Coordinates of C-alpha atoms in Angstrom, one line a residue:
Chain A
X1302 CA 75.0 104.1 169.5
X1303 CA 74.7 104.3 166.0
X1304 CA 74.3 101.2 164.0
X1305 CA 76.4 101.1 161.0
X1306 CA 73.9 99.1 159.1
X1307 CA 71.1 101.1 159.0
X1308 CA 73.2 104.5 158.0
X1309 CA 71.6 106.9 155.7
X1310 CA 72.4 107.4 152.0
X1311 CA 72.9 111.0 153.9
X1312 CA 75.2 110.5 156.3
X1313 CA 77.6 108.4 154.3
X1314 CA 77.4 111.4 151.9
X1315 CA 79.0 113.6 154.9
X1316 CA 81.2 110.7 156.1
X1317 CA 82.6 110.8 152.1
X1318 CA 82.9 114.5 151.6
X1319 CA 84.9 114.5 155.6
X1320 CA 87.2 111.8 153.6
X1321 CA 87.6 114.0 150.4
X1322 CA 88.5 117.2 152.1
X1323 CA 91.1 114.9 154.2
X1324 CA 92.2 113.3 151.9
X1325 CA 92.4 116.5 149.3
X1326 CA 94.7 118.3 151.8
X1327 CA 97.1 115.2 152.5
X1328 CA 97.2 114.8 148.8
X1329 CA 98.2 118.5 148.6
X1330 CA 101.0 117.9 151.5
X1331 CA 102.4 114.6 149.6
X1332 CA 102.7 117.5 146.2
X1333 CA 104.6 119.6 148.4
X1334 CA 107.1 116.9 150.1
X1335 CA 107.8 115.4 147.2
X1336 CA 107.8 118.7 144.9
X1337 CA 105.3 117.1 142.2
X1338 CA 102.0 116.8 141.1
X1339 CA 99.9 114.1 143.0
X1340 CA 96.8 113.0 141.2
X1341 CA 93.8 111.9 143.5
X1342 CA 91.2 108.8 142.6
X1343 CA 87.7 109.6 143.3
X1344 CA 87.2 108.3 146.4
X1345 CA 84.5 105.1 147.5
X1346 CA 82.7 104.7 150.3
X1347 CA 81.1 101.0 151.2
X1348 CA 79.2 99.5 153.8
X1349 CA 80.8 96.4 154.3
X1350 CA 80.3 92.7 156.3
X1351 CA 83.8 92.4 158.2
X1352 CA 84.0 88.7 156.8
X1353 CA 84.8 90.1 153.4
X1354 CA 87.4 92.6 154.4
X1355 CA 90.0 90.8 152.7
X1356 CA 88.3 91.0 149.2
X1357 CA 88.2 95.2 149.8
X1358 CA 92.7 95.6 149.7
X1359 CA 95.2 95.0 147.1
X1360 CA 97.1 91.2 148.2
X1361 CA 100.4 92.5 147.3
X1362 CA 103.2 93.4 150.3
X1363 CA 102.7 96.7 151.5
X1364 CA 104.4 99.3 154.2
X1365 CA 101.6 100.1 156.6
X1366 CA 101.0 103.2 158.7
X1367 CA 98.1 102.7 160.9
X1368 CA 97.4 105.7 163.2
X1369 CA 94.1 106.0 165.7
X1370 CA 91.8 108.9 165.6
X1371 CA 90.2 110.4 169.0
X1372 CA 87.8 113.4 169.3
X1373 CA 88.4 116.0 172.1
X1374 CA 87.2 114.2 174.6
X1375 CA 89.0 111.3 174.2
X1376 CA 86.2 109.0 172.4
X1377 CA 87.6 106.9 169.5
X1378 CA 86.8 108.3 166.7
X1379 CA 88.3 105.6 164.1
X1380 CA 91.6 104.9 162.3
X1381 CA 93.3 106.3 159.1
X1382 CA 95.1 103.1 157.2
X1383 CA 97.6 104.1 154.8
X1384 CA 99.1 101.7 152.6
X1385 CA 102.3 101.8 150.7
X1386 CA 103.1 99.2 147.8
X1387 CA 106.3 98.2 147.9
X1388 CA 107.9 99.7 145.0
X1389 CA 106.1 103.3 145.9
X1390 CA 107.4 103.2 149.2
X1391 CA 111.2 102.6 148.3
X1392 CA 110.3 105.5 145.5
X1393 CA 109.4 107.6 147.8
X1394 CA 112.6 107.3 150.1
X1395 CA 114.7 107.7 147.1
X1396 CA 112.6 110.8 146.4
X1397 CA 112.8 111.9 150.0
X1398 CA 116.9 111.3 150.2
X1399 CA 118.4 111.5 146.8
X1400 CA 120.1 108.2 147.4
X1401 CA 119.3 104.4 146.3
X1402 CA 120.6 102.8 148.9
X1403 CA 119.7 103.4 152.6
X1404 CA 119.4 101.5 155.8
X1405 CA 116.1 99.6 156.7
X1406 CA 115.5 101.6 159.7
X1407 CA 116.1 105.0 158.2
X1408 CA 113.0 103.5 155.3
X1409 CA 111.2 102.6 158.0
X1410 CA 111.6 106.2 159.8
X1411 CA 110.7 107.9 156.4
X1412 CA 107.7 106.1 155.9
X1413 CA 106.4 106.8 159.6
X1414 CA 107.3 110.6 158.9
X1415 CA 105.1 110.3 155.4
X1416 CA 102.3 108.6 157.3
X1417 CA 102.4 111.1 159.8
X1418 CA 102.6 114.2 157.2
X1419 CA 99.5 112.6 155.3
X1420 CA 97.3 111.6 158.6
X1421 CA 97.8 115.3 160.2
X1422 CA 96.8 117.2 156.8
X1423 CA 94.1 114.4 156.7
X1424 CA 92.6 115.8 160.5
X1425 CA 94.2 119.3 160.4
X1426 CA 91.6 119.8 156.9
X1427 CA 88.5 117.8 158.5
X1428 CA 88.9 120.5 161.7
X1429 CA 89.0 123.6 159.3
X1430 CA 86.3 123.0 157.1
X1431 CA 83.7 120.5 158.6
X1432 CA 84.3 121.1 162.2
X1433 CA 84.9 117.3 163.0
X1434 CA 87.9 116.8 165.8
X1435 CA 90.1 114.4 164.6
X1436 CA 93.1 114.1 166.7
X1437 CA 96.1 111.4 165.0
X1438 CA 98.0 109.3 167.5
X1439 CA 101.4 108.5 166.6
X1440 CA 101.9 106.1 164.0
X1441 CA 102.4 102.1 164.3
X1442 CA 104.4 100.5 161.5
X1443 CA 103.6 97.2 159.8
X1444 CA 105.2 95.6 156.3
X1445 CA 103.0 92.9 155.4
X1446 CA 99.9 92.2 153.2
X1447 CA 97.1 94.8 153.8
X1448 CA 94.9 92.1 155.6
X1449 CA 97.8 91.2 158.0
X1450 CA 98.2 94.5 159.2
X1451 CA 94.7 96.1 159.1
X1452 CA 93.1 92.5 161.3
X1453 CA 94.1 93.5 164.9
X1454 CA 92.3 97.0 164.4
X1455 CA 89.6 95.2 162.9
X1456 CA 89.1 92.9 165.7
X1457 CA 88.5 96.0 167.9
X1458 CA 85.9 97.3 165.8
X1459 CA 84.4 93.2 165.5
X1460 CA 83.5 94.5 169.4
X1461 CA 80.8 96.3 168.3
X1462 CA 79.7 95.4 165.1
X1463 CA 79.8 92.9 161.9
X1464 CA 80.0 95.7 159.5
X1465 CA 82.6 98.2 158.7
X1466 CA 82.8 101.5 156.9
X1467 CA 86.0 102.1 154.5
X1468 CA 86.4 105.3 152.7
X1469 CA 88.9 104.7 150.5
X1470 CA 91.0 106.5 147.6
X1471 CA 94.4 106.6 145.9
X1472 CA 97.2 109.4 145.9
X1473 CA 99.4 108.6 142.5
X1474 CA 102.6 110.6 141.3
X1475 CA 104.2 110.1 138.1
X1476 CA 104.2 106.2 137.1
X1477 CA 105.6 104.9 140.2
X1478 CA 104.1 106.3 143.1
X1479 CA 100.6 104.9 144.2
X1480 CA 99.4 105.2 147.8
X1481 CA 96.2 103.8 149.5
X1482 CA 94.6 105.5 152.1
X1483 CA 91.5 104.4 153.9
X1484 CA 89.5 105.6 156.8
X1485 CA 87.7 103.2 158.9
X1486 CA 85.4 105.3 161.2
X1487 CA 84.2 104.0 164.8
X1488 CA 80.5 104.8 165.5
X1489 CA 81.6 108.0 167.8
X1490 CA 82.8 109.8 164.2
X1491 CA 79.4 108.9 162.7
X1492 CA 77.8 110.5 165.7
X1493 CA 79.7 113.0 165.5
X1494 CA 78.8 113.7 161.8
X1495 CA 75.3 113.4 162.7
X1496 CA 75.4 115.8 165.3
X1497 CA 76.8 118.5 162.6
X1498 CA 73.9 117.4 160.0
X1499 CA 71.5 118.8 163.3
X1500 CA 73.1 122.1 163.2
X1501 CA 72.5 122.6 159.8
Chain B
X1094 CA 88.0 70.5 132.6
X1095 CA 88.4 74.2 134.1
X1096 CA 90.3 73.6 137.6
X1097 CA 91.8 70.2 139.4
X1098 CA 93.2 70.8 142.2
X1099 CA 96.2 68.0 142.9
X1100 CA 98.0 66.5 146.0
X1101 CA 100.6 64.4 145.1
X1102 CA 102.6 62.8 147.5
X1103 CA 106.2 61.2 145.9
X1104 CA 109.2 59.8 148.3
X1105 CA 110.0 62.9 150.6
X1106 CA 107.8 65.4 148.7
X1107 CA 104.6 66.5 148.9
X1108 CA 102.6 68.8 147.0
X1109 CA 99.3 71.1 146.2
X1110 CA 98.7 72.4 142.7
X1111 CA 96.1 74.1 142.3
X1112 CA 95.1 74.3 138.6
X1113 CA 93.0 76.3 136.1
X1114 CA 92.6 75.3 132.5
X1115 CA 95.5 72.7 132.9
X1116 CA 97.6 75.3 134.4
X1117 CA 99.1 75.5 137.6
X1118 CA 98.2 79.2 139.0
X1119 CA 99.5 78.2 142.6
X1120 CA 101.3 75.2 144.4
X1121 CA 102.1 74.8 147.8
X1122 CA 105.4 71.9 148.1
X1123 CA 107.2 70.5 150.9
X1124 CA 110.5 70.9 149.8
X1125 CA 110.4 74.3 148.3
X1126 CA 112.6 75.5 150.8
X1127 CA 115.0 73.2 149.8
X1128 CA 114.6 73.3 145.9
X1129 CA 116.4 75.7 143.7
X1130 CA 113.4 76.4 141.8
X1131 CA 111.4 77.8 144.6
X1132 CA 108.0 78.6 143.7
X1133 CA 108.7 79.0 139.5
X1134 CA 108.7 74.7 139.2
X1135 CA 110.4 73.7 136.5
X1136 CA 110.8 70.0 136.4
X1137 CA 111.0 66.9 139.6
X1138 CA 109.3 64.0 139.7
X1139 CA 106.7 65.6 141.4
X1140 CA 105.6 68.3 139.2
X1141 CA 105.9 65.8 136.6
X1142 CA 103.6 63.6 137.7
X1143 CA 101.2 66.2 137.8
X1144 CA 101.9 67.0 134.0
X1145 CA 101.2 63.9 133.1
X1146 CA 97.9 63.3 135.0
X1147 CA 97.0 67.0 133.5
X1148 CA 97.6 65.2 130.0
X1149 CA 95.3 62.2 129.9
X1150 CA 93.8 61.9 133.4
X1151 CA 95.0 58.6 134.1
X1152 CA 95.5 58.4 137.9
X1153 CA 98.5 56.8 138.9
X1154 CA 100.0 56.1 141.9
X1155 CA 100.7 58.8 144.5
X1156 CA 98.1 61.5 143.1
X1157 CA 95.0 62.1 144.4
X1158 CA 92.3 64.5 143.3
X1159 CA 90.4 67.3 146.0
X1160 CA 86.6 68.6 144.9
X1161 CA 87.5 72.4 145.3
X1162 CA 88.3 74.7 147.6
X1163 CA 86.6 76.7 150.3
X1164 CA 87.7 80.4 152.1
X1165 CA 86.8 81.1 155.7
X1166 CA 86.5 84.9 155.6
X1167 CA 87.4 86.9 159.2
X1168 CA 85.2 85.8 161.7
X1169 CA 83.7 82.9 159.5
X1170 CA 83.8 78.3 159.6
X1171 CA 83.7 76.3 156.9
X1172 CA 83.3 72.8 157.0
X1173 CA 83.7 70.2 154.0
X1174 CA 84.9 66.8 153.1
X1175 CA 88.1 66.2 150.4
X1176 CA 88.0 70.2 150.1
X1177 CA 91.2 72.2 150.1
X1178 CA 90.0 74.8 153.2
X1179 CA 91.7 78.5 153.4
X1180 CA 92.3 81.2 155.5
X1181 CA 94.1 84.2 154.0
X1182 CA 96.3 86.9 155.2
X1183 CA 96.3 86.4 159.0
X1184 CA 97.7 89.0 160.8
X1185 CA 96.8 88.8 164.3
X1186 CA 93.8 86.2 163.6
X1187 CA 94.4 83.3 163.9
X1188 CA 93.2 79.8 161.4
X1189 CA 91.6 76.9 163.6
X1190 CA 91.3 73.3 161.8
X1191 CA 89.8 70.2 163.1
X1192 CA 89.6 67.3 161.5
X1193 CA 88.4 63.7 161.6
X1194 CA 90.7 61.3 159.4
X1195 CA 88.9 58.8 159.9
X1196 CA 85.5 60.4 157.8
X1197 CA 87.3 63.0 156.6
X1198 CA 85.2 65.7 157.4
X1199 CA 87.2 68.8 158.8
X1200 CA 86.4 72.7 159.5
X1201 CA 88.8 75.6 158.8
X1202 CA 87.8 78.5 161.3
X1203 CA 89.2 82.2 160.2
X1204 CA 89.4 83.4 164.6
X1205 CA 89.4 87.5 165.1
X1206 CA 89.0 87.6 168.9
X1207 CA 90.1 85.6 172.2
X1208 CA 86.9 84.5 174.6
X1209 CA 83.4 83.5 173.6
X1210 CA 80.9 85.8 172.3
X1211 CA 77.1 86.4 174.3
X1212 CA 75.1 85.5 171.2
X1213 CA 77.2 83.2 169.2
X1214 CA 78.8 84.9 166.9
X1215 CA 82.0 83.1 165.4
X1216 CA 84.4 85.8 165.1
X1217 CA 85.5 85.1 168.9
X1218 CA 87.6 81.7 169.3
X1219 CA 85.6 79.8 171.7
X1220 CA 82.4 80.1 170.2
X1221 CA 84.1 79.8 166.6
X1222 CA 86.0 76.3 167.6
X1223 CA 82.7 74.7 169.9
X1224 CA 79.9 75.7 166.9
X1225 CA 82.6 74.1 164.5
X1226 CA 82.7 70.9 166.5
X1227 CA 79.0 70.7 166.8
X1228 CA 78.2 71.3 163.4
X1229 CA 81.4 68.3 162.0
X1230 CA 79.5 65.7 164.6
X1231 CA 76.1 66.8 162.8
X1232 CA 77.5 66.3 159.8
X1233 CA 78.9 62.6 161.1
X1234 CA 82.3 63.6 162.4
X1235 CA 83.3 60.9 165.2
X1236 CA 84.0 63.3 168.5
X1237 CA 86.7 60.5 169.5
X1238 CA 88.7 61.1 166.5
X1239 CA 88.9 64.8 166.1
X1240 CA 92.0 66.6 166.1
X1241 CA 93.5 69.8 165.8
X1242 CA 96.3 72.1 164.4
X1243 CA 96.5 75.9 163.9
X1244 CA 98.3 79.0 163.1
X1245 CA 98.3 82.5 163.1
X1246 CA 98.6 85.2 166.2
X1247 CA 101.4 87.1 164.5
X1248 CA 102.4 90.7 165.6
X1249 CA 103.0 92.5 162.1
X1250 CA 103.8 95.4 164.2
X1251 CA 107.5 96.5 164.2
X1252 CA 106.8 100.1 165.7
X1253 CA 103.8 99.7 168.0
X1254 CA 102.2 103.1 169.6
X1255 CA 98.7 101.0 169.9
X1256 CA 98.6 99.0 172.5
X1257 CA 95.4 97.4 171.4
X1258 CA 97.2 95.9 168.4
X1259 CA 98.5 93.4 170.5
X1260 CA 95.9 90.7 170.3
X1261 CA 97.9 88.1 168.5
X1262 CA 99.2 86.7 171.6
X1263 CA 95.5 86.4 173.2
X1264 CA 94.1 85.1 170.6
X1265 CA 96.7 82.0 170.7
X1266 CA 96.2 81.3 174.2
X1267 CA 92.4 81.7 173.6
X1268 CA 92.5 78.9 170.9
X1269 CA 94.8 76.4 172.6
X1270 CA 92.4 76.9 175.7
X1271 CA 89.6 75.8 174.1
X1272 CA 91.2 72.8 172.6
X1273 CA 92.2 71.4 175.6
X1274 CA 88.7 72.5 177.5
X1275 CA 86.9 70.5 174.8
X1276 CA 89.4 67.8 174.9
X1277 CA 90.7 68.1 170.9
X1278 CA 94.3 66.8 171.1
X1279 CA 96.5 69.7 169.2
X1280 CA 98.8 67.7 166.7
X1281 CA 100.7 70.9 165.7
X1282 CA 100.6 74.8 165.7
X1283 CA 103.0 77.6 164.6
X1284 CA 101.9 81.0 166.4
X1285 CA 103.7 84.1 166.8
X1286 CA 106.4 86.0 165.0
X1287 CA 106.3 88.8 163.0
X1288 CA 105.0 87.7 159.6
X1289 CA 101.3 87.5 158.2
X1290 CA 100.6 83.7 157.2
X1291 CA 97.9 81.9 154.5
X1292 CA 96.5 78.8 156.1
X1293 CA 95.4 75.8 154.0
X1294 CA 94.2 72.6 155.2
X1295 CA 94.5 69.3 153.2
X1296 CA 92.3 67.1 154.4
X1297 CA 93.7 64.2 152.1
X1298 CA 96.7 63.2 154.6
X1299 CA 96.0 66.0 157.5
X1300 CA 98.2 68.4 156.6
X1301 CA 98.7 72.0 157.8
X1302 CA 100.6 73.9 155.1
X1303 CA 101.6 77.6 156.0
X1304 CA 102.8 80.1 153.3
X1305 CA 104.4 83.4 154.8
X1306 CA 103.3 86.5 153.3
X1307 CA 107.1 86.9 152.7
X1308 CA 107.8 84.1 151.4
X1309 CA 108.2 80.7 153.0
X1310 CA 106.3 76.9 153.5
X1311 CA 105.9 75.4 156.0
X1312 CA 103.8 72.0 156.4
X1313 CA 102.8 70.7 159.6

């Protein structure tokens, strides 16, 4: 198994471009579902001791969609984290609806279906250009600070190892729409990535 | 001065401030639940008193001063005397604290996983708690007089396709196994529910205060 410490300036290169193109093409979705521009941060990504975690997220409330990654064969490839800030995520169901006022569990619904759009584009773009099987499960939905939702999918990943990987970036549209996606890879999707530098 | 940070203890109230430059950038108060000021304090006999003590320093009677704070990060302990100890935005993990009034020295313990790890490592509860113990009796805790009080083990989750996000739940029943394996009465503990909690420990009088990510104190 492949120890996260001791990755490669290399290999984190491939693990970041995997998490541009994703994240590229779910910006490119969010554009199209909301029917504006979306502007995309350039995207980080850092080697990490899980202990600090909390110092990596923004503390404010957020609506989280977690959704698990698996290759083909059923390995566990990692998790895509997508976090909502309050005020985007009430933006967006406005957007979404044309209404201001709508029932919690329709906002929750919306923001699943957002999550879901964003992850698939995420996967559907890392199996068209890098080869790399990423296959979403459904979402799981969480409103609370980012540390509160991300820790029980962190303590699977504590299994194996002290450190963790985050790719992260931003989608923004106009003043009021920020979104945080992050990609926390399991050892299998670094394998993985390996296994394509080979075939180079 | 930079930072004080004040517990003040008045009638039915009692109260953290945390303070920077004379200013107080977060307080934690037993009756906020009840006050109409919430969290924006305006004016009681409480924040009053710290006001004044911010003005000249003189200590009077029901205010007492802590020498810092300290953050357990996931999977981490830390251990001090008079020190305000945190853990912050618990999901699923869950915050451990033992204490020993009688020396003061307590531990904070920021728990990721249920069971005991192979090779020591303190992210799993029952290697987290027993290293803890060990290291407070090194430092001169009394094992006779340590107690304990947690929180934490939440399930944030409101839609749930994972079923591996369930840990909360384990991770509770981990902790409060452990206590009673290593004979640590438990004083108090607020697990569950569906809200992410900050933990802080005030080793002045004992207290567990809990702040809900969504508002909300509780002290235990």
């Amino acid at each position: 198994m492949i120890d996260l410490e001791n990755l490669s300036e290399m290999e984190l290169d491939v693990l970041k471009e995997l998490g541009n193109i994703g994240a590229g093409h779910a910006a490119t979705a969010l554009s199209k579902l909301l029917d504006k521009d979306v502007n995309i941060a350039v995207p980080e990504v850092r080697l990490g001791e899980i202990k600090n975690l909390s110092n990596e997220f923004i503390n404010d409330i957020v609506a989280g969609v977690v959704i698990a990654l698996q290759d083909l064969e059923e390995n566990k490839s990692g998790y895509l984290y997508i976090m909502f800030p309050e005020a985007s995520s009430k933006q967006i169901a406005t957007n979404l609806f044309g209404l201001e006022e709508f029932d919690e569990e329709m906002y929750e619904s919306t923001i699943m279906e957002v999550g879901n759009i964003l992850s698939s584009s995420f996967c559907d773009a890392s199996a068209d250009f890098m080869d790399v099987i990423l296959l979403p499960s459904p979402p799981s939905f969480a409103v609370d600070v980012p540390t509160a939702v991300i820790d029980s999918v962190v303590s699977q990943m504590a299994q194996k190892s002290n450190h963790i990987i985050l790719f992260e970036t931003s989608l923004s549209c106009d003043s009021d729409i920020e979104i945080y996606l992050a990609l926390l890879p399991e050892p299998r999707l670094l394998e993985d990535i390996t296994k394509l530098m080979e075939k180079l | 001065m930079t930072g004080d940070i004040l517990f003040i203890s008045k009638g039915s109230g009692k109260a953290i401030f945390i303070t920077k430059r004379d200013v107080i950038i977060k307080s934690y108060c037993s009756l906020s639940s009840t006050c109409s000021f919430r969290d924006r304090c305006q004016s009681c006999n409480i924040i009053d008193t710290a006001k004044s003590y911010m003005m000249d320093r003189t200590s009077s009677f029901g205010i007492k001063t802590l020498d810092g704070e300290l953050s357990a990060g996931i999977g981490e302990y830390k251990i001090g005397k008079s020190i305000l100890l945190e853990v912050m935005g618990l999901g699923s993990c869950i915050g451990v604290v033992l204490f020993d009034i009688s020396t003061g020295i307590s531990g904070i313990a920021h728990v990721l996983l249920p069971g005991a790890s192979q090779n020591g490592e303190t992210k799993y509860a029952e290697t987290a708690i027993e290293k803890m113990l060990e290291d407070m009796i090194k430092q001169g805790a009394r094992k006779s007089k340590i107690a304990s009080k947690f929180a934490g083990g939440a399930q944030v989750f409101k839609h749930m396709n994972l079923e591996i996000l369930k840990i909360g739940s384990r991770n509770a029943i981990s902790v409060e196994e452990t206590l009673i394996k290593n004979k640590i009465p438990i004083l108090a503990k607020d697990v569950g529910g569906e809200v992410g909690r900050n933990v802080i420990f005030n080793p002045l009088d004992g207290s567990l205060i809990i702040r809900y990510t969504k508002g909300g104190i509780l002290w235990l």
